PDB file of C-alpha atoms and ligand atoms in Angstrom:
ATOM      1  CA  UNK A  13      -8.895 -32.260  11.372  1.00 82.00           C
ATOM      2  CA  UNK A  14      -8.071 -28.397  10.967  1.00 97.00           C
ATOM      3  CA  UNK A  15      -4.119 -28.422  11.764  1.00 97.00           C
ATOM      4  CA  UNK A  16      -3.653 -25.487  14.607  1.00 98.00           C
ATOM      5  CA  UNK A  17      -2.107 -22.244  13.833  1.00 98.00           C
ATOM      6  CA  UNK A  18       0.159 -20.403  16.691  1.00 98.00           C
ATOM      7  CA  UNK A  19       1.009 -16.884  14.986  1.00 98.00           C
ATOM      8  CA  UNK A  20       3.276 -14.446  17.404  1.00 98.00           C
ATOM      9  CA  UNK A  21       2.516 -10.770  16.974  1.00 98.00           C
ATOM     10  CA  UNK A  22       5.616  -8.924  17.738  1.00 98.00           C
ATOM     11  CA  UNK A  23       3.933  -5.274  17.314  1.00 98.00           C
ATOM     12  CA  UNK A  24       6.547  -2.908  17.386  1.00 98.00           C
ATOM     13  CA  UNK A  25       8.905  -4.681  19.418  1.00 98.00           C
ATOM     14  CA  UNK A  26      12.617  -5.645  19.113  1.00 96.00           C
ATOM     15  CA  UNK A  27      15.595  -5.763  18.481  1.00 97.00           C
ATOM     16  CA  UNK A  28      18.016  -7.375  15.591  1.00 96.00           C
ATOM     17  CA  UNK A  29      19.605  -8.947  19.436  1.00 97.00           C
ATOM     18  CA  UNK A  30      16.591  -9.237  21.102  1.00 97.00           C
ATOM     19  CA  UNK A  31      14.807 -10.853  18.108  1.00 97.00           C
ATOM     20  CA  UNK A  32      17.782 -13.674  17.711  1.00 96.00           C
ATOM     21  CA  UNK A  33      17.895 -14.370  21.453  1.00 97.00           C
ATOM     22  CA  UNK A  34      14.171 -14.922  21.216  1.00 97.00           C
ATOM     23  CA  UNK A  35      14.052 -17.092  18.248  1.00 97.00           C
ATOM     24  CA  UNK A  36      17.050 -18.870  19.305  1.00 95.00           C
ATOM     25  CA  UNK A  37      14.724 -19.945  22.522  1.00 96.00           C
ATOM     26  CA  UNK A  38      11.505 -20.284  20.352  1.00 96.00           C
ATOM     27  CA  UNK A  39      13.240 -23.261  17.942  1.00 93.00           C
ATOM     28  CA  UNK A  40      14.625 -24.925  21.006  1.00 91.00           C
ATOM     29  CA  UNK A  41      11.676 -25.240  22.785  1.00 92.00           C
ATOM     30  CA  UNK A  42       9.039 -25.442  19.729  1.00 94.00           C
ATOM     31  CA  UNK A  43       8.978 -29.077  18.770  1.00 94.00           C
ATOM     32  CA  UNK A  44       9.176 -29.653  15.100  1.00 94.00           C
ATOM     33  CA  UNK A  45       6.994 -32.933  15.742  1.00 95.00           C
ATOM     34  CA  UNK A  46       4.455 -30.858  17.179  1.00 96.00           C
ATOM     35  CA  UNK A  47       1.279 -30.816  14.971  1.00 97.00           C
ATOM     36  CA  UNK A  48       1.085 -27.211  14.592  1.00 98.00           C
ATOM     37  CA  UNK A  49       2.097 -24.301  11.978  1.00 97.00           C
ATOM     38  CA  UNK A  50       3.992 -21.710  14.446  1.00 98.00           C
ATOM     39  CA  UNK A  51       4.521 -18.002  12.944  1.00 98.00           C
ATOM     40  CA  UNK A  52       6.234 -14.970  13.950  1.00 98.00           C
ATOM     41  CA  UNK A  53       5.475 -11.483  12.410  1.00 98.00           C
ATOM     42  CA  UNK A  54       8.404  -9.368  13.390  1.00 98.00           C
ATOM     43  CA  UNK A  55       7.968  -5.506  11.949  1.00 98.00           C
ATOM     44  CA  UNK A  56       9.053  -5.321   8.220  1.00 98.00           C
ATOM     45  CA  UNK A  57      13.033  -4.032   9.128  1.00 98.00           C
ATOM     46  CA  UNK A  58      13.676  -7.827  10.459  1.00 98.00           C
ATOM     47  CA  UNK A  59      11.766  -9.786   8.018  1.00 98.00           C
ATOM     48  CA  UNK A  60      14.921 -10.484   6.409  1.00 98.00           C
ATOM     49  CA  UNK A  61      17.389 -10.910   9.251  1.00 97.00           C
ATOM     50  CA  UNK A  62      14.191 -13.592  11.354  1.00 98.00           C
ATOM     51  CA  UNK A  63      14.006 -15.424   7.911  1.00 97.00           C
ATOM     52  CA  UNK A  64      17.402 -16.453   7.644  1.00 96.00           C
ATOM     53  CA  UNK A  65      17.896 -17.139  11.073  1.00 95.00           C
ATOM     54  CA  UNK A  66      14.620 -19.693  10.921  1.00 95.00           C
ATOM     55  CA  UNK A  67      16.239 -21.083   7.454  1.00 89.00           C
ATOM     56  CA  UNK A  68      15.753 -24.782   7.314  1.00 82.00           C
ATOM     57  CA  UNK A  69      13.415 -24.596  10.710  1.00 87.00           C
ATOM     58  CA  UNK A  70      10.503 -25.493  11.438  1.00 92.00           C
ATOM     59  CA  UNK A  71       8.771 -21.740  12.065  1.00 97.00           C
ATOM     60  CA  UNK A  72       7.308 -19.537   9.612  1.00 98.00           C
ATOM     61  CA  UNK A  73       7.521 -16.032   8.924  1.00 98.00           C
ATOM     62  CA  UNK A  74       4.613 -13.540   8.300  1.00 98.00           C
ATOM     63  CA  UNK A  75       4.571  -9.233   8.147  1.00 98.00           C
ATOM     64  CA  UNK A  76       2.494  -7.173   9.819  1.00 98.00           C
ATOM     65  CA  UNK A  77       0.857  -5.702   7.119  1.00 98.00           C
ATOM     66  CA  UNK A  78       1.430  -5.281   3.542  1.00 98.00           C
ATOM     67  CA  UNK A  79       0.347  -2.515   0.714  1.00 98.00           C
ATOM     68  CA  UNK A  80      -2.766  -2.442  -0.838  1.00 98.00           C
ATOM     69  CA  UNK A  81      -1.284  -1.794  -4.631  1.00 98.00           C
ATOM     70  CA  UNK A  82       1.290  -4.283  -6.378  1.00 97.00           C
ATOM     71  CA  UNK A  83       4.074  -1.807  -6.826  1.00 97.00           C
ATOM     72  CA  UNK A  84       4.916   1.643  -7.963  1.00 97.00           C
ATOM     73  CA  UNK A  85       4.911   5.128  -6.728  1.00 98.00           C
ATOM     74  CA  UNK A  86       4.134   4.740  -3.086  1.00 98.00           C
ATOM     75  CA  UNK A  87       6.519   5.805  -0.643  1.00 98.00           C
ATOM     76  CA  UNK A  88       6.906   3.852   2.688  1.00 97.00           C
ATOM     77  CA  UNK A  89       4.813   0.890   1.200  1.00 98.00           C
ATOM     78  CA  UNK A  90       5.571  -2.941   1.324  1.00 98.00           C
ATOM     79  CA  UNK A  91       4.111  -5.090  -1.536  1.00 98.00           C
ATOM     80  CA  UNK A  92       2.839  -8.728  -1.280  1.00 98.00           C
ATOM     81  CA  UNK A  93       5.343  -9.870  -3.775  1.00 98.00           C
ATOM     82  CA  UNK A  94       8.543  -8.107  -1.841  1.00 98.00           C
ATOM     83  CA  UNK A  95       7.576  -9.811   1.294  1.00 98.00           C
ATOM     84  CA  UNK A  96       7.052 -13.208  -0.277  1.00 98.00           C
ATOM     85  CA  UNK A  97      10.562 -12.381  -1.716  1.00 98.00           C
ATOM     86  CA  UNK A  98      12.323 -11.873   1.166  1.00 98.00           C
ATOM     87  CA  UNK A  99      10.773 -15.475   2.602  1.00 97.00           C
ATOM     88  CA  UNK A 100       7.073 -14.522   4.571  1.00 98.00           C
ATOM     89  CA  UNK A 101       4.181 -17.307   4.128  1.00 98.00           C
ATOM     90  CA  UNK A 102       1.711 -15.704   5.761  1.00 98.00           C
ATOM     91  CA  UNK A 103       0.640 -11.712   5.920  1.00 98.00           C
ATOM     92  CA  UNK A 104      -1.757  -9.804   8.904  1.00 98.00           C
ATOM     93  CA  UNK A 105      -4.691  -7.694   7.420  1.00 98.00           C
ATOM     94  CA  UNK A 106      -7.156  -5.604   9.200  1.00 98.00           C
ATOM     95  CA  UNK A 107      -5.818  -5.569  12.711  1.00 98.00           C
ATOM     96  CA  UNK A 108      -7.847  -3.612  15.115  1.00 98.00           C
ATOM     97  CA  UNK A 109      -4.506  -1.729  15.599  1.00 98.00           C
ATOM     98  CA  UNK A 110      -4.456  -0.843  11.741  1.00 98.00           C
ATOM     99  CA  UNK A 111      -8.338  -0.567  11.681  1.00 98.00           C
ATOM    100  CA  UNK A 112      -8.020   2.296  14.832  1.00 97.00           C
ATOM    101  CA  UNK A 113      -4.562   4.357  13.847  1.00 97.00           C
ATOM    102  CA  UNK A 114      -4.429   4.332  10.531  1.00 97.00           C
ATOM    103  CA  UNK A 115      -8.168   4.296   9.969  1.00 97.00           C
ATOM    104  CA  UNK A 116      -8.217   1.413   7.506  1.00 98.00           C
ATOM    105  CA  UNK A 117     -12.131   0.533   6.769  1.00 98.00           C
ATOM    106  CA  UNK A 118     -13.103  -2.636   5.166  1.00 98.00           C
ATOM    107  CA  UNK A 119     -12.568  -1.962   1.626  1.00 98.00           C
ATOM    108  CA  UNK A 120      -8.459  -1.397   2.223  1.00 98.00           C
ATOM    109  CA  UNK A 121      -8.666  -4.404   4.198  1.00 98.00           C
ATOM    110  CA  UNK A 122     -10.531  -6.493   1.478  1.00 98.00           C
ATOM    111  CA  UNK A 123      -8.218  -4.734  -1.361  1.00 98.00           C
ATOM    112  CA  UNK A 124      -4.693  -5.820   0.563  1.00 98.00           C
ATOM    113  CA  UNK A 125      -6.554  -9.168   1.239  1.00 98.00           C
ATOM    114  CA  UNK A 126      -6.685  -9.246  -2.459  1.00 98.00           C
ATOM    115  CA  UNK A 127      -3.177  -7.825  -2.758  1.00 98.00           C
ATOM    116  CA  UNK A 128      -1.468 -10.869  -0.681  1.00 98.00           C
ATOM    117  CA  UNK A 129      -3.213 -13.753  -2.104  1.00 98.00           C
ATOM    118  CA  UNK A 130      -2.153 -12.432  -6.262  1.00 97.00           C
ATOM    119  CA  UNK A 131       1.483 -11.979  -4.715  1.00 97.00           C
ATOM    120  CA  UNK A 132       0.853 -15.516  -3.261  1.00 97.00           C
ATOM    121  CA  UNK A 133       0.853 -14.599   0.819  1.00 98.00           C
ATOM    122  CA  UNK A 134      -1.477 -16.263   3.054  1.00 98.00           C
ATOM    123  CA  UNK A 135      -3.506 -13.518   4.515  1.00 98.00           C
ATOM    124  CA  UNK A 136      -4.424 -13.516   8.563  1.00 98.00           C
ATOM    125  CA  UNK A 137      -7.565 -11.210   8.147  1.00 98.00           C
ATOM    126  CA  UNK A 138      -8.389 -10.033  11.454  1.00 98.00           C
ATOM    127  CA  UNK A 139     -12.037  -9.363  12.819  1.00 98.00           C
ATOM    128  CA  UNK A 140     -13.331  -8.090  15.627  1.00 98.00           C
ATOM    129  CA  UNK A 141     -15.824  -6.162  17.749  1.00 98.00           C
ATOM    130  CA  UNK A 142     -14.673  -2.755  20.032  1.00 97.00           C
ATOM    131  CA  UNK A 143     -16.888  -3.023  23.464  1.00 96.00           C
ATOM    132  CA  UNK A 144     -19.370  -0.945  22.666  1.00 96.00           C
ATOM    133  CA  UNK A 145     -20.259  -2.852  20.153  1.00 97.00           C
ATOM    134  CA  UNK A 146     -20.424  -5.501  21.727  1.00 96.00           C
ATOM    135  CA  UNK A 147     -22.288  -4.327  24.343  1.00 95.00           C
ATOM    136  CA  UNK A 148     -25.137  -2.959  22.027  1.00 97.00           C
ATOM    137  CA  UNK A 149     -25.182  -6.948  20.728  1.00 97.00           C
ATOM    138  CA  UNK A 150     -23.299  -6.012  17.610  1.00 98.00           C
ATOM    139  CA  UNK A 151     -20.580  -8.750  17.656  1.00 98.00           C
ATOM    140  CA  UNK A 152     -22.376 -10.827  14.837  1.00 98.00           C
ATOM    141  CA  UNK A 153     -23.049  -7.847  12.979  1.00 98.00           C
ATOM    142  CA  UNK A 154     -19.695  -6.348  12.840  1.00 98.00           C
ATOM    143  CA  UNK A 155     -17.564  -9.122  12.087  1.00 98.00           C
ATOM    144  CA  UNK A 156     -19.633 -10.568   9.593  1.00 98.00           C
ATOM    145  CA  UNK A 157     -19.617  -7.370   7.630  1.00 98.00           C
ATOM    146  CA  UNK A 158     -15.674  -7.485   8.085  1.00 98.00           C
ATOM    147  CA  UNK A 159     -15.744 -10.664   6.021  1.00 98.00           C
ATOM    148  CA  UNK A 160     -18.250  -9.852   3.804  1.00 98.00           C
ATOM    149  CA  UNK A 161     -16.188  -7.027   2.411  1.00 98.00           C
ATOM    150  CA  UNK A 162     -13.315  -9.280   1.537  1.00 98.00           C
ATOM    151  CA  UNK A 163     -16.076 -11.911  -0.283  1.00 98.00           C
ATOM    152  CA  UNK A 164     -17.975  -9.355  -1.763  1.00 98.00           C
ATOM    153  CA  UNK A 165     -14.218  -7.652  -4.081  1.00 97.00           C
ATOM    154  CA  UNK A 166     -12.581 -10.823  -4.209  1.00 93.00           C
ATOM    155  CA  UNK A 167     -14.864 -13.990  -4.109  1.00 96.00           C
ATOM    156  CA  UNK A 168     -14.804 -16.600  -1.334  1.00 98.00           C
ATOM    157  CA  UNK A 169     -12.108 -18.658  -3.127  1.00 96.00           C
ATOM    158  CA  UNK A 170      -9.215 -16.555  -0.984  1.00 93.00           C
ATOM    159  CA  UNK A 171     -10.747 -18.277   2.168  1.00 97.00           C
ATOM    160  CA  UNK A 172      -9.168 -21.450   0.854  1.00 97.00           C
ATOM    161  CA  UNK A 173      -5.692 -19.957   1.415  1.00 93.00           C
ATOM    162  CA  UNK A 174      -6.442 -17.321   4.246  1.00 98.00           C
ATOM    163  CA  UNK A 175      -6.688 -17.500   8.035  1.00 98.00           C
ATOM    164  CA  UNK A 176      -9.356 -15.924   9.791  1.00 98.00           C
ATOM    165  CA  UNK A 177      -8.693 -14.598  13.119  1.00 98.00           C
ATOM    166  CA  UNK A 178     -10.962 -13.162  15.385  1.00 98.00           C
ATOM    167  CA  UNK A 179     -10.097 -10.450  17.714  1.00 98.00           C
ATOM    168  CA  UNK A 180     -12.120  -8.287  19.686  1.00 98.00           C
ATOM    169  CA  UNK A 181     -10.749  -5.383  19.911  1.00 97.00           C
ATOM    170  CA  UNK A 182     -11.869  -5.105  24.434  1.00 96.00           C
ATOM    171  CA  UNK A 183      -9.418  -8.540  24.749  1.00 95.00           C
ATOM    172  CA  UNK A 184      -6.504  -6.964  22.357  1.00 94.00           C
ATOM    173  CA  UNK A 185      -3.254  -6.129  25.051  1.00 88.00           C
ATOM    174  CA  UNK A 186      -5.794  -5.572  27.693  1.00 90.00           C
ATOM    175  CA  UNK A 187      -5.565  -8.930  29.898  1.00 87.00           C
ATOM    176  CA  UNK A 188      -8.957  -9.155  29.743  1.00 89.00           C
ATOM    177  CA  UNK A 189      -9.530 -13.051  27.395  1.00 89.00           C
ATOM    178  CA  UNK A 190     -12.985 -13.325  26.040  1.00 92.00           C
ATOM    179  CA  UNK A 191     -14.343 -16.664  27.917  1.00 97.00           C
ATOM    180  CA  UNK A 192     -14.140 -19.826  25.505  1.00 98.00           C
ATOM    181  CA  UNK A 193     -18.059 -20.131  25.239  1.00 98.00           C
ATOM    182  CA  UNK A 194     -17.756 -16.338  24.002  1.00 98.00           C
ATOM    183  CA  UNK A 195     -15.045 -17.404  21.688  1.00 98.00           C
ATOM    184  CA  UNK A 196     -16.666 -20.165  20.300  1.00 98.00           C
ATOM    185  CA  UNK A 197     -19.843 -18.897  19.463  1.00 98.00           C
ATOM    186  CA  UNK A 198     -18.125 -16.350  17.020  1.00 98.00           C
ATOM    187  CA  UNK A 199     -16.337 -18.711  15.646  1.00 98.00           C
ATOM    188  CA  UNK A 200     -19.159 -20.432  14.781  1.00 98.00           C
ATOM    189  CA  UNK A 201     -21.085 -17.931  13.591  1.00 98.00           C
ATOM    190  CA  UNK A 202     -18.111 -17.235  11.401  1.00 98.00           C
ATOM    191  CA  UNK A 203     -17.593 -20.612   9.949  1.00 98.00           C
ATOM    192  CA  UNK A 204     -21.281 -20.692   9.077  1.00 98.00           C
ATOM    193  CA  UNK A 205     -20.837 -17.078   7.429  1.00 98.00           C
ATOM    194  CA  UNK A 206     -17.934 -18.692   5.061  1.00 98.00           C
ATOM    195  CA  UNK A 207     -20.305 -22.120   4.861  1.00 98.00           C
ATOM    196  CA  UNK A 208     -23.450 -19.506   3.205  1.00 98.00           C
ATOM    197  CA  UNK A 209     -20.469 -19.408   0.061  1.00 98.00           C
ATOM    198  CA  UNK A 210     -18.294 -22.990   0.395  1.00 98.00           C
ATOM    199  CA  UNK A 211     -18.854 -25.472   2.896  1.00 98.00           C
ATOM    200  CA  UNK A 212     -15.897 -27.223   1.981  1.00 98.00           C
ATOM    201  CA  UNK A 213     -13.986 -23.960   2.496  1.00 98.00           C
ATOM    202  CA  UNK A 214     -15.706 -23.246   5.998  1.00 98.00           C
ATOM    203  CA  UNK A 215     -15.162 -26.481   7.068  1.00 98.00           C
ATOM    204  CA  UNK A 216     -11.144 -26.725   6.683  1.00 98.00           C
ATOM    205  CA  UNK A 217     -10.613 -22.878   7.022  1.00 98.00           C
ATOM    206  CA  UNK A 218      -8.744 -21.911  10.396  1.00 98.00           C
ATOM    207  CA  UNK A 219     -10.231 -19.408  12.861  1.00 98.00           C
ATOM    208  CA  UNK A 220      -7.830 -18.120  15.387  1.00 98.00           C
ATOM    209  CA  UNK A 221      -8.646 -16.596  18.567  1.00 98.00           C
ATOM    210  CA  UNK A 222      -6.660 -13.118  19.633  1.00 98.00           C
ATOM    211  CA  UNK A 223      -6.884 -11.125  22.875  1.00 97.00           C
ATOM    212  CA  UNK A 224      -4.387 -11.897  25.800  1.00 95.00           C
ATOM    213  CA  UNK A 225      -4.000 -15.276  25.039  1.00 97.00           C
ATOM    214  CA  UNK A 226      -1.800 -16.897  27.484  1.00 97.00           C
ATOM    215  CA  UNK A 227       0.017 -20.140  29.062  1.00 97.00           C
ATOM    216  CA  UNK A 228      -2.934 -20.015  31.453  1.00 97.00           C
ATOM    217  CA  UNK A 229      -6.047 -19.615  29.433  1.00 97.00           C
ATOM    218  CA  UNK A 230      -4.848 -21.373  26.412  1.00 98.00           C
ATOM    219  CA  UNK A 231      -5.981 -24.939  26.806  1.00 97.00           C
ATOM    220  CA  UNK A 232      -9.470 -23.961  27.516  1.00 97.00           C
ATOM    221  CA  UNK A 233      -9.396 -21.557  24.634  1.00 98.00           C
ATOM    222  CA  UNK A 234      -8.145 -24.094  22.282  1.00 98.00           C
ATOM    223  CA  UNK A 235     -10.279 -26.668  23.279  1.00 97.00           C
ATOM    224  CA  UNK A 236     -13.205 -25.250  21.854  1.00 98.00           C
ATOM    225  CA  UNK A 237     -14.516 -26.971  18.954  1.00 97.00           C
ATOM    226  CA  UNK A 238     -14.288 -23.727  16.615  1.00 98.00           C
ATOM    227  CA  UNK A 239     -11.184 -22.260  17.467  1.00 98.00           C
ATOM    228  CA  UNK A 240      -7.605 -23.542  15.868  1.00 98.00           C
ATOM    229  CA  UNK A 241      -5.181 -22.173  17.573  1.00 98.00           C
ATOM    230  CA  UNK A 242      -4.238 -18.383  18.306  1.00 98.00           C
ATOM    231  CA  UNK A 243      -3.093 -14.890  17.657  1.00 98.00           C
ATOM    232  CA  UNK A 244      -0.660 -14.256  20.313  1.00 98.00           C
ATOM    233  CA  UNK A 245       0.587  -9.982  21.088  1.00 98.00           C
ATOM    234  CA  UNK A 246       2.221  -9.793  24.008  1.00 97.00           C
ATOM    235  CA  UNK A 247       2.774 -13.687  24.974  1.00 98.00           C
ATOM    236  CA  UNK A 248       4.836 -14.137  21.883  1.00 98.00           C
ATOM    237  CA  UNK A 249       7.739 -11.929  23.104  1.00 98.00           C
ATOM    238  CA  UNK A 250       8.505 -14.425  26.243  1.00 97.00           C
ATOM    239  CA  UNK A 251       9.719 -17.446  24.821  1.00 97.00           C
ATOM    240  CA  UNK A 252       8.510 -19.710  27.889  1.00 96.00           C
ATOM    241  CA  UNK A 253       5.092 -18.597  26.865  1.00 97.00           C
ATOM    242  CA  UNK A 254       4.896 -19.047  23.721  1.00 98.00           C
ATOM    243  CA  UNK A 255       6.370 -22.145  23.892  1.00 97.00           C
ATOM    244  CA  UNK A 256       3.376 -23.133  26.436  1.00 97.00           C
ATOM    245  CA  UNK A 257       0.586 -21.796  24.235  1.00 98.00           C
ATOM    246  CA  UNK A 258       2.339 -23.813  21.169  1.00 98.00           C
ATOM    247  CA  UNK A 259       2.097 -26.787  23.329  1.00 97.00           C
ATOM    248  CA  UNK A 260      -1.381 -26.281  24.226  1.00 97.00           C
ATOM    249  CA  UNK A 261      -2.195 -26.126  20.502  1.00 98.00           C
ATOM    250  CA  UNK A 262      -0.507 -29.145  19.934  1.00 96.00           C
ATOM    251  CA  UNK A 263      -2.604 -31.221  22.458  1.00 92.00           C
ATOM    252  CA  UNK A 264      -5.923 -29.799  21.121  1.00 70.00           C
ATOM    253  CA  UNK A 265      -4.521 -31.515  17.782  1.00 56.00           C
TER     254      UNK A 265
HETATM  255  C1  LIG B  23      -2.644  -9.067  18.860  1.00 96.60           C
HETATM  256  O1  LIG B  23      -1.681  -8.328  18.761  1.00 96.60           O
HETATM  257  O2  LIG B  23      -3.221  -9.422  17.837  1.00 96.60           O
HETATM  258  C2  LIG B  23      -3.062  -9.523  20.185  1.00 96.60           C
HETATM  259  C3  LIG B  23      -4.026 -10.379  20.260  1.00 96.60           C
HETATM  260  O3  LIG B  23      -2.370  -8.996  21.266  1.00 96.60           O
HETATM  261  P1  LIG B  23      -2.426  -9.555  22.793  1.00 96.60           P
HETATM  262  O4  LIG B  23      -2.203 -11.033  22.742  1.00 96.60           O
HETATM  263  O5  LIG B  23      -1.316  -8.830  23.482  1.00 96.60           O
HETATM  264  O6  LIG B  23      -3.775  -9.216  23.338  1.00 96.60           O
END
């Protein structure tokens, strides 16, 4: 059994106050019993300040994003090795947000994949199809060349540590949730993608779902065979519902 994953997206949100109130709430109410990995990816400036104020607890820290290159001359940039320094697990790449702004294709996604596995990060790559795409029945085409980037420069063996999370972009801080049998059969078509490679690598990797996940859609979300847990925006900054989607990923377990 795949062990759920509940990752909180802050965006660019917060406060050094806000951000302690929240977690204060968040390790209250998260249950360390529960079966779950819960993350939060707070914007690089309070990596350090949400690490130590998680020390010894249960939930996990993870950045945004992180630089493509190891170190060196490269003002503004974050390496993987400074963030696992300063106490993150886990690292976002590709996020439609990234993808769409800063106009990051699928080679810099598949070179800071790289990047955070060497500096020993779990990366959360992030897939996903905009509407149009979708609605010319380009889903499976899209996200599977967003993962076949990252196999073809750096193998399949970084699936064993990564997460996969898929996102389309229409469900991303819109309110609008993909439907669970829309969900699902990505997921699946992902898993068999990674399976084409390593089966034993598709079969225990994790594939979140992203896009206005709620306290009210989250059971039926995680109850699909496919999907292990979530990738939570907006949700994560109440800490009544992220506590319910944690505990909806829990039960799945
Ligand atoms: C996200 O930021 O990855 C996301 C899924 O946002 P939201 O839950 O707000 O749609």
């Amino acid at each position: 059994m795949r062990r759920p994953i509940v990752a909180g997206n802050w965006k660019m949100h917060g406060s050094q106050a806000l951000n302690r109130a929240l977690l204060g709430e968040l390790e209250g109410q998260v249950k360390p019993e529960w079966p779950i990995d819960v993350v939060v990816f707070p914007p690089f400036v309070y990596l350090t300040d949400t690490v130590r104020t998680l020390e010894e607890g249960h939930i996990l820290v993870g950045a945004q994003d992180v630089c493509a290159e190891s170190g060196g001359a490269f003002t503004g940039q974050v390496s993987a090795s400074m963030l696992k320094d300063v106490g993150c697990t886990f690292v976002i790449v590709g996020h439609s947000e990234r993808r769409r702004w800063y106009h990051e294709d699928d080679s810099l996604v598949a070179r800071k994949f790289a990047a955070a596995v060497s500096g020993g990060l779990r990366p959360v790559l992030c897939v996903g199809e905009t509407l149009e795409e979708r609605e010319a029945n380009m889903t499976e085409a899209v996200v599977g060349r967003q993962v076949d980037a990252v196999i073809a420069l750096h193998g399949i063996s970084g699936f064993a540590e990564a997460v996969l999370a898929y996102e389309p972009v229409w469900a991303i801080g819109t309110g609008r949730t993909a439907s669970p049998e829309q969900v699902q059969a990505v997921h699946a078509f992902l898993r068999h993608r990674i399976s084409a490679h390593d089966a034993k690598i598709a079969a225990h990797l994790r594939i979140l779902y992203g896009g206005s996940v709620k306290a009210g859609n989250a059971a039926e979300l995680f109850a699909m065979p496919d999907v292990d847990g979530g990738l939570v925006g907006g949700a994560s900054l109440s800490a009544d519902e992220f506590r319910q989607i944690c505990a909806a990923a829990a039960v799945r377990h």
